[in-house]
Amino acid sequence: MSRIFVTGGTGFIGRQLTALLLEQGYDVTLLMHHRNYNGPSHPNLSLIRGDIREPSSWEQKLKACDAIIHLAGSISETSLYRYIRYNSEPTQILAEAASRIPRIRQFIFISSLAAAGPSKPGHPLSEYQPANPVSDYGKSKLMAESRLLFSTGDFQKVIIRPPVVYGPGDRSFFKIFHMIHHRIKPVVHHGIQELSLIHVTDLCSMITGLLLNPRLSHDEIFFVNDGTDIHPLKDLFTQLETMMERRAIPVPITRFMMGSTAYLSGLAGTLRGKAPLVNMSKYRELKQAAWCCKSEKILSFLEYRIKYPLEIGLRDTYNWYRRHQWL
Ligand SMILES: NC(=O)c1ccc[n+]([C@@H]2O[C@H](COP(=O)([O-])OP(=O)(O)OC[C@H]3O[C@@H](n4cnc5c(N)ncnc54)[C@H](OP(=O)(O)O)[C@@H]3O)[C@@H](O)[C@H]2O)c1
C-alpha cells in the first residue's frame, strides 16, 4: 500500500484524516510539531517529530513516501510577515524537498477559501475565477499555492480550498455553538451574511478520494462544501437555536464596533507578540457579506454523495460537544 506523508496530522482536520487513511489501508508517516498525536497507535502509523521549516527533521522519512498531504499551517498570526513564515514558506520548503524525491507522485495542499477571497452575495465562487484575497491569512495561503504550483517537482499538485470546516473536536466554529448556548447571536450585515460550510468527515473523504486518484491527469484546484453552496447565517442560527432548544437574543454588531475592536485587540496582540482573536486582517474577512464557493467540480469528479448535510452535521457536532462536556 502507498505511504502518505501527513503534516498537521495532530490538528483538528489532520487527526480525522489520519484515522481515515489508516482505515483505508494506507501507511502513514505523520509529522508531529509541538503537540503529540492523541489517536490510537496503529501498525501502519509512523510518528516523527519535527518542524517543516527544518527539513533535517523529516527529509529522510519523506524519501519513503508516495504522496504528501500538507495540512500544517496557522490561521492566527499578528502580521503578514508571520503568516508568510508559517503558511507560505513551509509549503515551499516541503515542495522543494519533494521535488528531489522521484518516488513522490502527488502533493495535496489544504489551502483555504480565504486564498480565493470573498464572494458576492448570491454568487458563490468557482475555481475558474481569479483569486482576490482580502486578509493576510488569505494572501499567505495564495502565496503558498503559487509556490507549490511553480515548484519544479514532477509530481501532481492538487489544491483544496475549504470554506469553514466544522465537526467533532473543532474549537473555532465551537464559538458559534457556545454563543447560542449562552443565548447570544451576533447580527452582522443586518443578518444577511452568507457562508459555505463543510463537515470534517466529508472533507476528509474528499481528500482521500483525490489521493493518488488515477483519473486526475493534471494539477487541479478544488473548492469543497457540504453540497449547498450558500448558507445564510441567519438560517444557520435558527437551525442551531432549534436543535439546542435555546432562544438567542440578536446582538447587532456594526462595522464600526467590529473595526474598532479589531484595531484595539490587534494593537494589543502586536505589543504582546500574541495573535488576538480578531485584528484588522481578520476584520477584513469578517466584514465581507459572503464567503461562498461552488462544489460542483469536486462532487461530479468524485461522484461523491455528501454524508453530512448541514442539519445532520450540526447535530453530530452538537452531540459530540455535549458528550465531551464542552457544552
Ligand atoms: N479549520 C478550518 O475551518 C479550515 C478552513 C479552511 C482551511 N483550513 C486549513 O486546513 C489546515 C488544517 O486546519 P486545522 O483546523 O486542522 O488546523 P489546526 O487544528 O490549527 O492544526 C494545524 C496543524 O499544523 C501543525 N503545524 C503548524 N506549524 C507547523 C510546522 N511549522 N511544522 C509542522 N507542523 C506544523 C500543528 O501542529 P502543532 O499544533 O503541534 O504546532 C497542527 O497539527 C490548515 O492549513 C488551515 O489553514 C482550515
CSV table of C-alpha atoms and ligand atoms in Angstrom, one decimal:
chain,number,residue,atom,x,y,z
A,1,MET,CA,0.0,0.0,0.0
A,2,SER,CA,1.2,3.6,-0.7
A,3,ARG,CA,2.8,5.5,2.1
A,4,ILE,CA,1.5,9.0,2.8
A,5,PHE,CA,3.4,11.8,4.5
A,6,VAL,CA,0.9,13.9,6.5
A,7,THR,CA,1.7,17.4,8.0
A,8,GLY,CA,-0.7,18.9,10.5
A,9,GLY,CA,-1.9,15.4,11.5
A,10,THR,CA,-2.2,16.5,15.1
A,11,GLY,CA,-4.7,19.3,14.3
A,12,PHE,CA,-8.5,19.3,14.0
A,13,ILE,CA,-8.7,18.1,10.4
A,14,GLY,CA,-5.4,16.1,10.4
A,15,ARG,CA,-6.4,13.8,13.3
A,16,GLN,CA,-9.6,12.7,11.4
A,17,LEU,CA,-7.8,12.4,8.1
A,18,THR,CA,-5.1,10.3,9.6
A,19,ALA,CA,-7.7,7.9,11.1
A,20,LEU,CA,-9.4,7.6,7.7
A,21,LEU,CA,-6.2,7.0,5.8
A,22,LEU,CA,-5.3,4.2,8.3
A,23,GLU,CA,-8.8,2.8,8.0
A,24,GLN,CA,-8.4,2.7,4.2
A,25,GLY,CA,-5.2,0.7,4.5
A,26,TYR,CA,-2.6,3.4,3.8
A,27,ASP,CA,0.7,3.6,5.6
A,28,VAL,CA,1.0,7.0,7.2
A,29,THR,CA,4.1,9.0,8.2
A,30,LEU,CA,2.9,11.8,10.5
A,31,LEU,CA,5.0,14.8,11.3
A,32,MET,CA,4.3,16.0,14.8
A,33,HIS,CA,5.3,19.5,15.6
A,34,HIS,CA,4.6,20.6,19.2
A,35,ARG,CA,1.5,18.5,20.0
A,36,ASN,CA,1.5,14.8,20.3
A,37,TYR,CA,-0.7,12.6,18.2
A,38,ASN,CA,-3.5,11.5,20.5
A,39,GLY,CA,-5.2,8.9,18.3
A,40,PRO,CA,-4.8,5.1,18.9
A,41,SER,CA,-1.5,3.6,17.9
A,42,HIS,CA,-1.6,1.6,14.6
A,43,PRO,CA,1.0,-0.7,13.0
A,44,ASN,CA,0.9,1.3,9.7
A,45,LEU,CA,1.4,4.6,11.5
A,46,SER,CA,4.9,6.0,11.9
A,47,LEU,CA,5.3,9.2,14.0
A,48,ILE,CA,8.2,11.6,13.7
A,49,ARG,CA,8.8,14.8,15.5
A,50,GLY,CA,9.9,17.9,13.6
A,51,ASP,CA,9.2,21.3,12.1
A,52,ILE,CA,8.6,21.7,8.4
A,53,ARG,CA,10.9,24.7,8.5
A,54,GLU,CA,13.7,22.3,9.5
A,55,PRO,CA,13.9,19.6,6.7
A,56,SER,CA,16.7,17.7,8.6
A,57,SER,CA,14.0,16.6,11.0
A,58,TRP,CA,11.8,14.8,8.3
A,59,GLU,CA,13.5,14.7,4.9
A,60,GLN,CA,14.9,11.2,5.3
A,61,LYS,CA,11.4,9.8,6.1
A,62,LEU,CA,9.9,11.7,3.2
A,63,LYS,CA,12.0,9.6,0.8
A,64,ALA,CA,9.9,6.5,1.6
A,65,CYS,CA,6.6,8.2,0.8
A,66,ASP,CA,4.5,8.2,-2.4
A,67,ALA,CA,2.4,11.2,-1.7
A,68,ILE,CA,2.1,14.2,0.6
A,69,ILE,CA,-1.0,15.7,2.3
A,70,HIS,CA,0.1,19.1,3.7
A,71,LEU,CA,-2.3,20.5,6.3
A,72,ALA,CA,0.0,22.2,8.6
A,73,GLY,CA,-0.5,25.9,8.9
A,74,SER,CA,-1.6,28.8,11.0
A,75,ILE,CA,-4.9,30.7,10.9
A,76,SER,CA,-3.9,33.2,13.5
A,77,GLU,CA,-0.8,35.4,13.4
A,78,THR,CA,0.0,39.0,14.2
A,79,SER,CA,1.3,40.1,10.7
A,80,LEU,CA,1.6,39.2,7.1
A,81,TYR,CA,5.2,38.5,7.6
A,82,ARG,CA,4.4,35.8,10.2
A,83,TYR,CA,1.6,34.3,8.0
A,84,ILE,CA,4.1,34.0,5.2
A,85,ARG,CA,6.6,32.4,7.6
A,86,TYR,CA,4.2,29.8,8.9
A,87,ASN,CA,2.0,29.2,5.8
A,88,SER,CA,3.8,30.1,2.5
A,89,GLU,CA,7.4,29.3,3.3
A,90,PRO,CA,6.8,25.8,4.8
A,91,THR,CA,4.8,24.8,1.7
A,92,GLN,CA,7.7,25.9,-0.5
A,93,ILE,CA,10.2,24.1,1.7
A,94,LEU,CA,8.1,20.9,1.5
A,95,ALA,CA,7.6,21.2,-2.3
A,96,GLU,CA,11.3,21.8,-2.8
A,97,ALA,CA,12.2,18.7,-0.8
A,98,ALA,CA,9.6,16.6,-2.6
A,99,SER,CA,11.0,17.8,-6.0
A,100,ARG,CA,14.2,15.9,-5.1
A,101,ILE,CA,12.4,12.6,-4.5
A,102,PRO,CA,11.3,10.9,-7.7
A,103,ARG,CA,9.1,8.4,-5.7
A,104,ILE,CA,6.6,11.2,-4.8
A,105,ARG,CA,3.7,11.2,-7.2
A,106,GLN,CA,1.3,13.7,-5.7
A,107,PHE,CA,1.2,16.7,-3.3
A,108,ILE,CA,-2.2,17.6,-1.9
A,109,PHE,CA,-2.2,21.1,-0.2
A,110,ILE,CA,-5.1,22.1,2.0
A,111,SER,CA,-5.3,25.8,1.3
A,112,SER,CA,-8.5,27.8,2.1
A,113,LEU,CA,-11.4,29.7,0.5
A,114,ALA,CA,-9.6,32.7,2.1
A,115,ALA,CA,-7.0,32.4,-0.7
A,116,ALA,CA,-9.6,33.0,-3.3
A,117,GLY,CA,-11.2,35.8,-1.3
A,118,PRO,CA,-14.9,36.6,-0.6
A,119,SER,CA,-17.8,36.1,-3.0
A,120,LYS,CA,-20.6,38.4,-3.9
A,121,PRO,CA,-23.9,37.7,-2.2
A,122,GLY,CA,-25.8,35.2,-4.2
A,123,HIS,CA,-22.8,34.3,-6.3
A,124,PRO,CA,-20.6,31.6,-4.9
A,125,LEU,CA,-17.1,31.5,-6.4
A,126,SER,CA,-16.0,28.8,-8.9
A,127,GLU,CA,-12.4,27.5,-9.4
A,128,TYR,CA,-12.2,29.4,-12.7
A,129,GLN,CA,-12.5,32.9,-11.1
A,130,PRO,CA,-9.4,34.9,-10.3
A,131,ALA,CA,-8.3,34.9,-6.7
A,132,ASN,CA,-8.6,38.1,-4.7
A,133,PRO,CA,-7.7,37.5,-1.0
A,134,VAL,CA,-8.5,40.3,1.5
A,135,SER,CA,-6.8,39.1,4.6
A,136,ASP,CA,-3.1,38.4,5.4
A,137,TYR,CA,-4.1,34.7,6.1
A,138,GLY,CA,-5.7,34.5,2.6
A,139,LYS,CA,-2.7,36.2,1.0
A,140,SER,CA,-0.3,33.8,2.6
A,141,LYS,CA,-2.4,30.8,1.5
A,142,LEU,CA,-2.5,32.0,-2.1
A,143,MET,CA,1.3,32.6,-2.0
A,144,ALA,CA,1.7,29.0,-0.7
A,145,GLU,CA,-0.5,27.7,-3.6
A,146,SER,CA,1.7,29.5,-6.2
A,147,ARG,CA,4.9,28.4,-4.5
A,148,LEU,CA,3.7,24.8,-4.8
A,149,LEU,CA,2.4,25.2,-8.4
A,150,PHE,CA,5.6,26.8,-9.6
A,151,SER,CA,7.9,24.3,-7.8
A,152,THR,CA,9.9,22.2,-10.1
A,153,GLY,CA,8.6,18.8,-8.8
A,154,ASP,CA,7.5,16.3,-11.3
A,155,PHE,CA,4.6,15.3,-9.0
A,156,GLN,CA,0.9,16.2,-9.4
A,157,LYS,CA,-0.2,19.2,-7.4
A,158,VAL,CA,-3.7,19.3,-6.0
A,159,ILE,CA,-5.0,22.3,-4.1
A,160,ILE,CA,-8.1,22.1,-2.0
A,161,ARG,CA,-9.7,25.3,-0.8
A,162,PRO,CA,-12.1,24.5,2.1
A,163,PRO,CA,-14.6,27.1,3.5
A,164,VAL,CA,-15.4,26.9,7.2
A,165,VAL,CA,-14.8,23.3,8.4
A,166,TYR,CA,-16.7,22.2,11.4
A,167,GLY,CA,-17.2,18.9,13.3
A,168,PRO,CA,-16.3,17.0,16.4
A,169,GLY,CA,-13.2,18.4,18.1
A,170,ASP,CA,-13.3,21.8,16.4
A,171,ARG,CA,-12.6,24.8,18.6
A,172,SER,CA,-13.2,27.6,16.0
A,173,PHE,CA,-16.8,27.0,14.9
A,174,PHE,CA,-17.5,25.9,18.5
A,175,LYS,CA,-17.6,29.6,19.4
A,176,ILE,CA,-20.9,29.8,17.5
A,177,PHE,CA,-22.4,26.9,19.4
A,178,HIS,CA,-21.1,28.5,22.6
A,179,MET,CA,-22.8,31.8,21.9
A,180,ILE,CA,-26.1,30.2,21.1
A,181,HIS,CA,-25.7,28.1,24.3
A,182,HIS,CA,-25.4,31.5,26.2
A,183,ARG,CA,-28.4,32.8,24.2
A,184,ILE,CA,-26.5,35.3,22.1
A,185,LYS,CA,-26.4,35.6,18.4
A,186,PRO,CA,-24.3,38.3,16.7
A,187,VAL,CA,-26.0,40.0,13.8
A,188,VAL,CA,-23.6,41.4,11.2
A,189,HIS,CA,-24.6,42.9,7.9
A,190,HIS,CA,-28.2,43.1,9.2
A,191,GLY,CA,-28.2,39.3,9.3
A,192,ILE,CA,-27.5,38.8,5.6
A,193,GLN,CA,-24.1,37.2,5.7
A,194,GLU,CA,-23.7,34.0,3.6
A,195,LEU,CA,-21.3,31.2,4.2
A,196,SER,CA,-20.3,27.9,2.7
A,197,LEU,CA,-19.5,25.1,5.2
A,198,ILE,CA,-18.3,21.5,5.3
A,199,HIS,CA,-18.3,18.8,7.9
A,200,VAL,CA,-14.8,17.5,8.6
A,201,THR,CA,-15.8,13.9,7.7
A,202,ASP,CA,-16.9,14.9,4.2
A,203,LEU,CA,-13.8,17.0,3.7
A,204,CYS,CA,-11.5,14.0,4.8
A,205,SER,CA,-13.4,11.7,2.4
A,206,MET,CA,-12.9,14.1,-0.4
A,207,ILE,CA,-9.2,14.4,0.3
A,208,THR,CA,-8.8,10.6,0.3
A,209,GLY,CA,-10.9,10.4,-2.9
A,210,LEU,CA,-8.4,12.6,-4.7
A,211,LEU,CA,-5.4,10.9,-3.1
A,212,LEU,CA,-3.4,9.2,-5.9
A,213,ASN,CA,-6.6,9.1,-8.0
A,214,PRO,CA,-5.6,7.8,-11.4
A,215,ARG,CA,-8.4,9.8,-13.1
A,216,LEU,CA,-6.6,13.0,-12.1
A,217,SER,CA,-4.5,13.8,-15.1
A,218,HIS,CA,-3.0,17.3,-14.2
A,219,ASP,CA,-2.7,19.8,-11.5
A,220,GLU,CA,-6.0,20.9,-10.1
A,221,ILE,CA,-7.7,23.3,-7.7
A,222,PHE,CA,-10.9,22.3,-6.0
A,223,PHE,CA,-13.4,24.1,-3.8
A,224,VAL,CA,-15.4,21.9,-1.4
A,225,ASN,CA,-18.6,22.3,0.6
A,226,ASP,CA,-21.5,20.3,2.0
A,227,GLY,CA,-23.4,20.3,-1.3
A,228,THR,CA,-25.2,23.6,-0.5
A,229,ASP,CA,-23.2,26.5,-1.8
A,230,ILE,CA,-24.9,29.2,0.2
A,231,HIS,CA,-26.0,29.0,3.8
A,232,PRO,CA,-27.4,32.4,5.1
A,233,LEU,CA,-26.0,33.0,8.5
A,234,LYS,CA,-29.5,33.7,9.9
A,235,ASP,CA,-30.7,30.3,8.8
A,236,LEU,CA,-27.7,28.7,10.5
A,237,PHE,CA,-28.5,30.4,13.7
A,238,THR,CA,-32.2,29.4,13.5
A,239,GLN,CA,-31.2,25.8,13.0
A,240,LEU,CA,-28.8,25.9,16.0
A,241,GLU,CA,-31.5,27.5,18.2
A,242,THR,CA,-34.0,24.8,17.3
A,243,MET,CA,-31.5,22.0,17.8
A,244,MET,CA,-30.1,23.3,21.0
A,245,GLU,CA,-33.6,24.4,22.3
A,246,ARG,CA,-32.2,27.8,23.1
A,247,ARG,CA,-33.7,31.1,22.0
A,248,ALA,CA,-30.9,33.5,21.4
A,249,ILE,CA,-31.0,37.3,21.6
A,250,PRO,CA,-29.9,39.1,18.5
A,251,VAL,CA,-27.0,41.4,19.2
A,252,PRO,CA,-26.4,43.8,16.3
A,253,ILE,CA,-22.7,44.4,15.6
A,254,THR,CA,-21.9,47.4,13.4
A,255,ARG,CA,-18.9,47.7,11.2
A,256,PHE,CA,-17.7,50.5,13.5
A,257,MET,CA,-17.9,48.2,16.5
A,258,MET,CA,-16.1,45.4,14.7
A,259,GLY,CA,-13.5,47.7,13.2
A,260,SER,CA,-12.6,49.4,16.5
A,261,THR,CA,-12.5,46.2,18.5
A,262,ALA,CA,-10.3,44.6,15.8
A,263,TYR,CA,-8.0,47.6,15.8
A,264,LEU,CA,-7.5,47.7,19.6
A,265,SER,CA,-7.1,43.9,20.0
A,266,GLY,CA,-4.8,43.8,17.1
A,267,LEU,CA,-2.7,46.5,18.6
A,268,ALA,CA,-2.6,44.7,22.0
A,269,GLY,CA,-1.7,41.4,20.2
A,270,THR,CA,1.2,43.0,18.4
A,271,LEU,CA,2.5,44.6,21.6
A,272,ARG,CA,2.3,41.2,23.4
A,273,GLY,CA,3.5,39.3,20.4
A,274,LYS,CA,0.4,37.0,20.6
A,275,ALA,CA,-2.2,36.6,17.9
A,276,PRO,CA,-5.5,38.0,19.1
A,277,LEU,CA,-8.9,36.6,18.2
A,278,VAL,CA,-9.6,39.5,15.8
A,279,ASN,CA,-7.2,42.1,14.4
A,280,MET,CA,-7.6,44.3,11.3
A,281,SER,CA,-6.7,41.5,9.0
A,282,LYS,CA,-9.4,39.2,10.5
A,283,TYR,CA,-11.8,42.2,10.4
A,284,ARG,CA,-11.3,42.4,6.6
A,285,GLU,CA,-12.6,38.8,6.5
A,286,LEU,CA,-15.4,39.4,9.0
A,287,LYS,CA,-16.8,42.5,7.2
A,288,GLN,CA,-17.4,40.6,4.0
A,289,ALA,CA,-21.0,39.8,3.2
A,290,ALA,CA,-20.4,36.4,1.6
A,291,TRP,CA,-17.8,33.6,1.8
A,292,CYS,CA,-19.3,31.1,-0.5
A,293,CYS,CA,-17.9,28.7,-3.1
A,294,LYS,CA,-19.3,26.1,-5.5
A,295,SER,CA,-18.6,22.4,-5.0
A,296,GLU,CA,-19.9,21.2,-8.4
A,297,LYS,CA,-16.5,20.4,-9.8
A,298,ILE,CA,-15.3,18.1,-6.9
A,299,LEU,CA,-18.7,16.4,-6.4
A,300,SER,CA,-19.0,15.5,-10.1
A,301,PHE,CA,-15.4,14.4,-10.4
A,302,LEU,CA,-15.6,12.1,-7.4
A,303,GLU,CA,-19.3,11.3,-7.9
A,304,TYR,CA,-19.4,12.0,-4.2
A,305,ARG,CA,-22.5,11.9,-2.0
A,306,ILE,CA,-22.4,14.2,0.9
A,307,LYS,CA,-22.7,12.3,4.2
A,308,TYR,CA,-23.3,15.4,6.4
A,309,PRO,CA,-25.7,18.0,5.0
A,310,LEU,CA,-25.9,20.9,7.4
A,311,GLU,CA,-28.6,19.7,9.7
A,312,ILE,CA,-27.0,16.2,10.2
A,313,GLY,CA,-23.6,17.7,10.6
A,314,LEU,CA,-24.6,20.3,13.2
A,315,ARG,CA,-26.4,17.6,15.2
A,316,ASP,CA,-23.4,15.3,15.0
A,317,THR,CA,-21.1,18.1,16.2
A,318,TYR,CA,-23.5,19.2,18.9
A,319,ASN,CA,-23.8,15.7,20.3
A,320,TRP,CA,-20.0,15.4,20.4
A,321,TYR,CA,-19.7,18.7,22.3
A,322,ARG,CA,-22.3,17.5,24.8
A,323,ARG,CA,-20.7,14.1,25.2
A,324,HIS,CA,-17.3,15.7,25.8
A,325,GLN,CA,-18.9,18.3,28.2
A,326,TRP,CA,-17.8,21.3,26.1
A,327,LEU,CA,-21.4,22.5,26.4
B,1,LIG,N1,-10.5,24.5,10.2
B,1,LIG,C1,-11.0,25.3,9.2
B,1,LIG,O1,-12.1,25.8,9.3
B,1,LIG,C2,-10.1,25.4,8.0
B,1,LIG,C3,-10.8,26.0,6.8
B,1,LIG,C4,-10.0,26.2,5.7
B,1,LIG,C5,-8.7,25.8,5.6
B,1,LIG,N2,-8.1,25.2,6.7
B,1,LIG,C6,-6.7,24.8,6.6
B,1,LIG,O2,-6.6,23.4,6.9
B,1,LIG,C7,-5.4,23.1,7.6
B,1,LIG,C8,-5.7,22.4,8.9
B,1,LIG,O3,-6.6,23.2,9.7
B,1,LIG,P1,-6.9,22.8,11.2
B,1,LIG,O4,-8.2,23.5,11.5
B,1,LIG,O5,-6.8,21.3,11.4
B,1,LIG,O6,-5.7,23.5,12.0
B,1,LIG,P2,-5.1,23.2,13.4
B,1,LIG,O7,-6.0,22.4,14.2
B,1,LIG,O8,-4.6,24.5,13.9
B,1,LIG,O9,-3.8,22.3,13.1
B,1,LIG,C9,-2.7,22.9,12.5
B,1,LIG,C10,-1.6,21.8,12.4
B,1,LIG,O10,-0.4,22.3,11.8
B,1,LIG,C11,0.7,21.9,12.6
B,1,LIG,N3,1.8,22.8,12.4
B,1,LIG,C12,1.8,24.2,12.4
B,1,LIG,N4,3.0,24.6,12.1
B,1,LIG,C13,3.8,23.6,11.8
B,1,LIG,C14,5.2,23.4,11.5
B,1,LIG,N5,6.0,24.5,11.3
B,1,LIG,N6,5.7,22.2,11.2
B,1,LIG,C15,4.9,21.1,11.4
B,1,LIG,N7,3.6,21.2,11.8
B,1,LIG,C16,3.1,22.4,12.0
B,1,LIG,C17,0.2,22.0,14.0
B,1,LIG,O11,1.0,21.3,15.0
B,1,LIG,P3,1.2,22.0,16.5
B,1,LIG,O12,-0.1,22.3,17.0
B,1,LIG,O13,1.9,20.9,17.2
B,1,LIG,O14,2.1,23.2,16.2
B,1,LIG,C18,-1.2,21.3,13.8
B,1,LIG,O15,-1.0,19.9,13.8
B,1,LIG,C19,-4.7,24.5,7.8
B,1,LIG,O16,-3.7,24.7,6.9
B,1,LIG,C20,-5.8,25.5,7.7
B,1,LIG,O17,-5.3,26.7,7.2
B,1,LIG,C21,-8.8,25.0,7.9
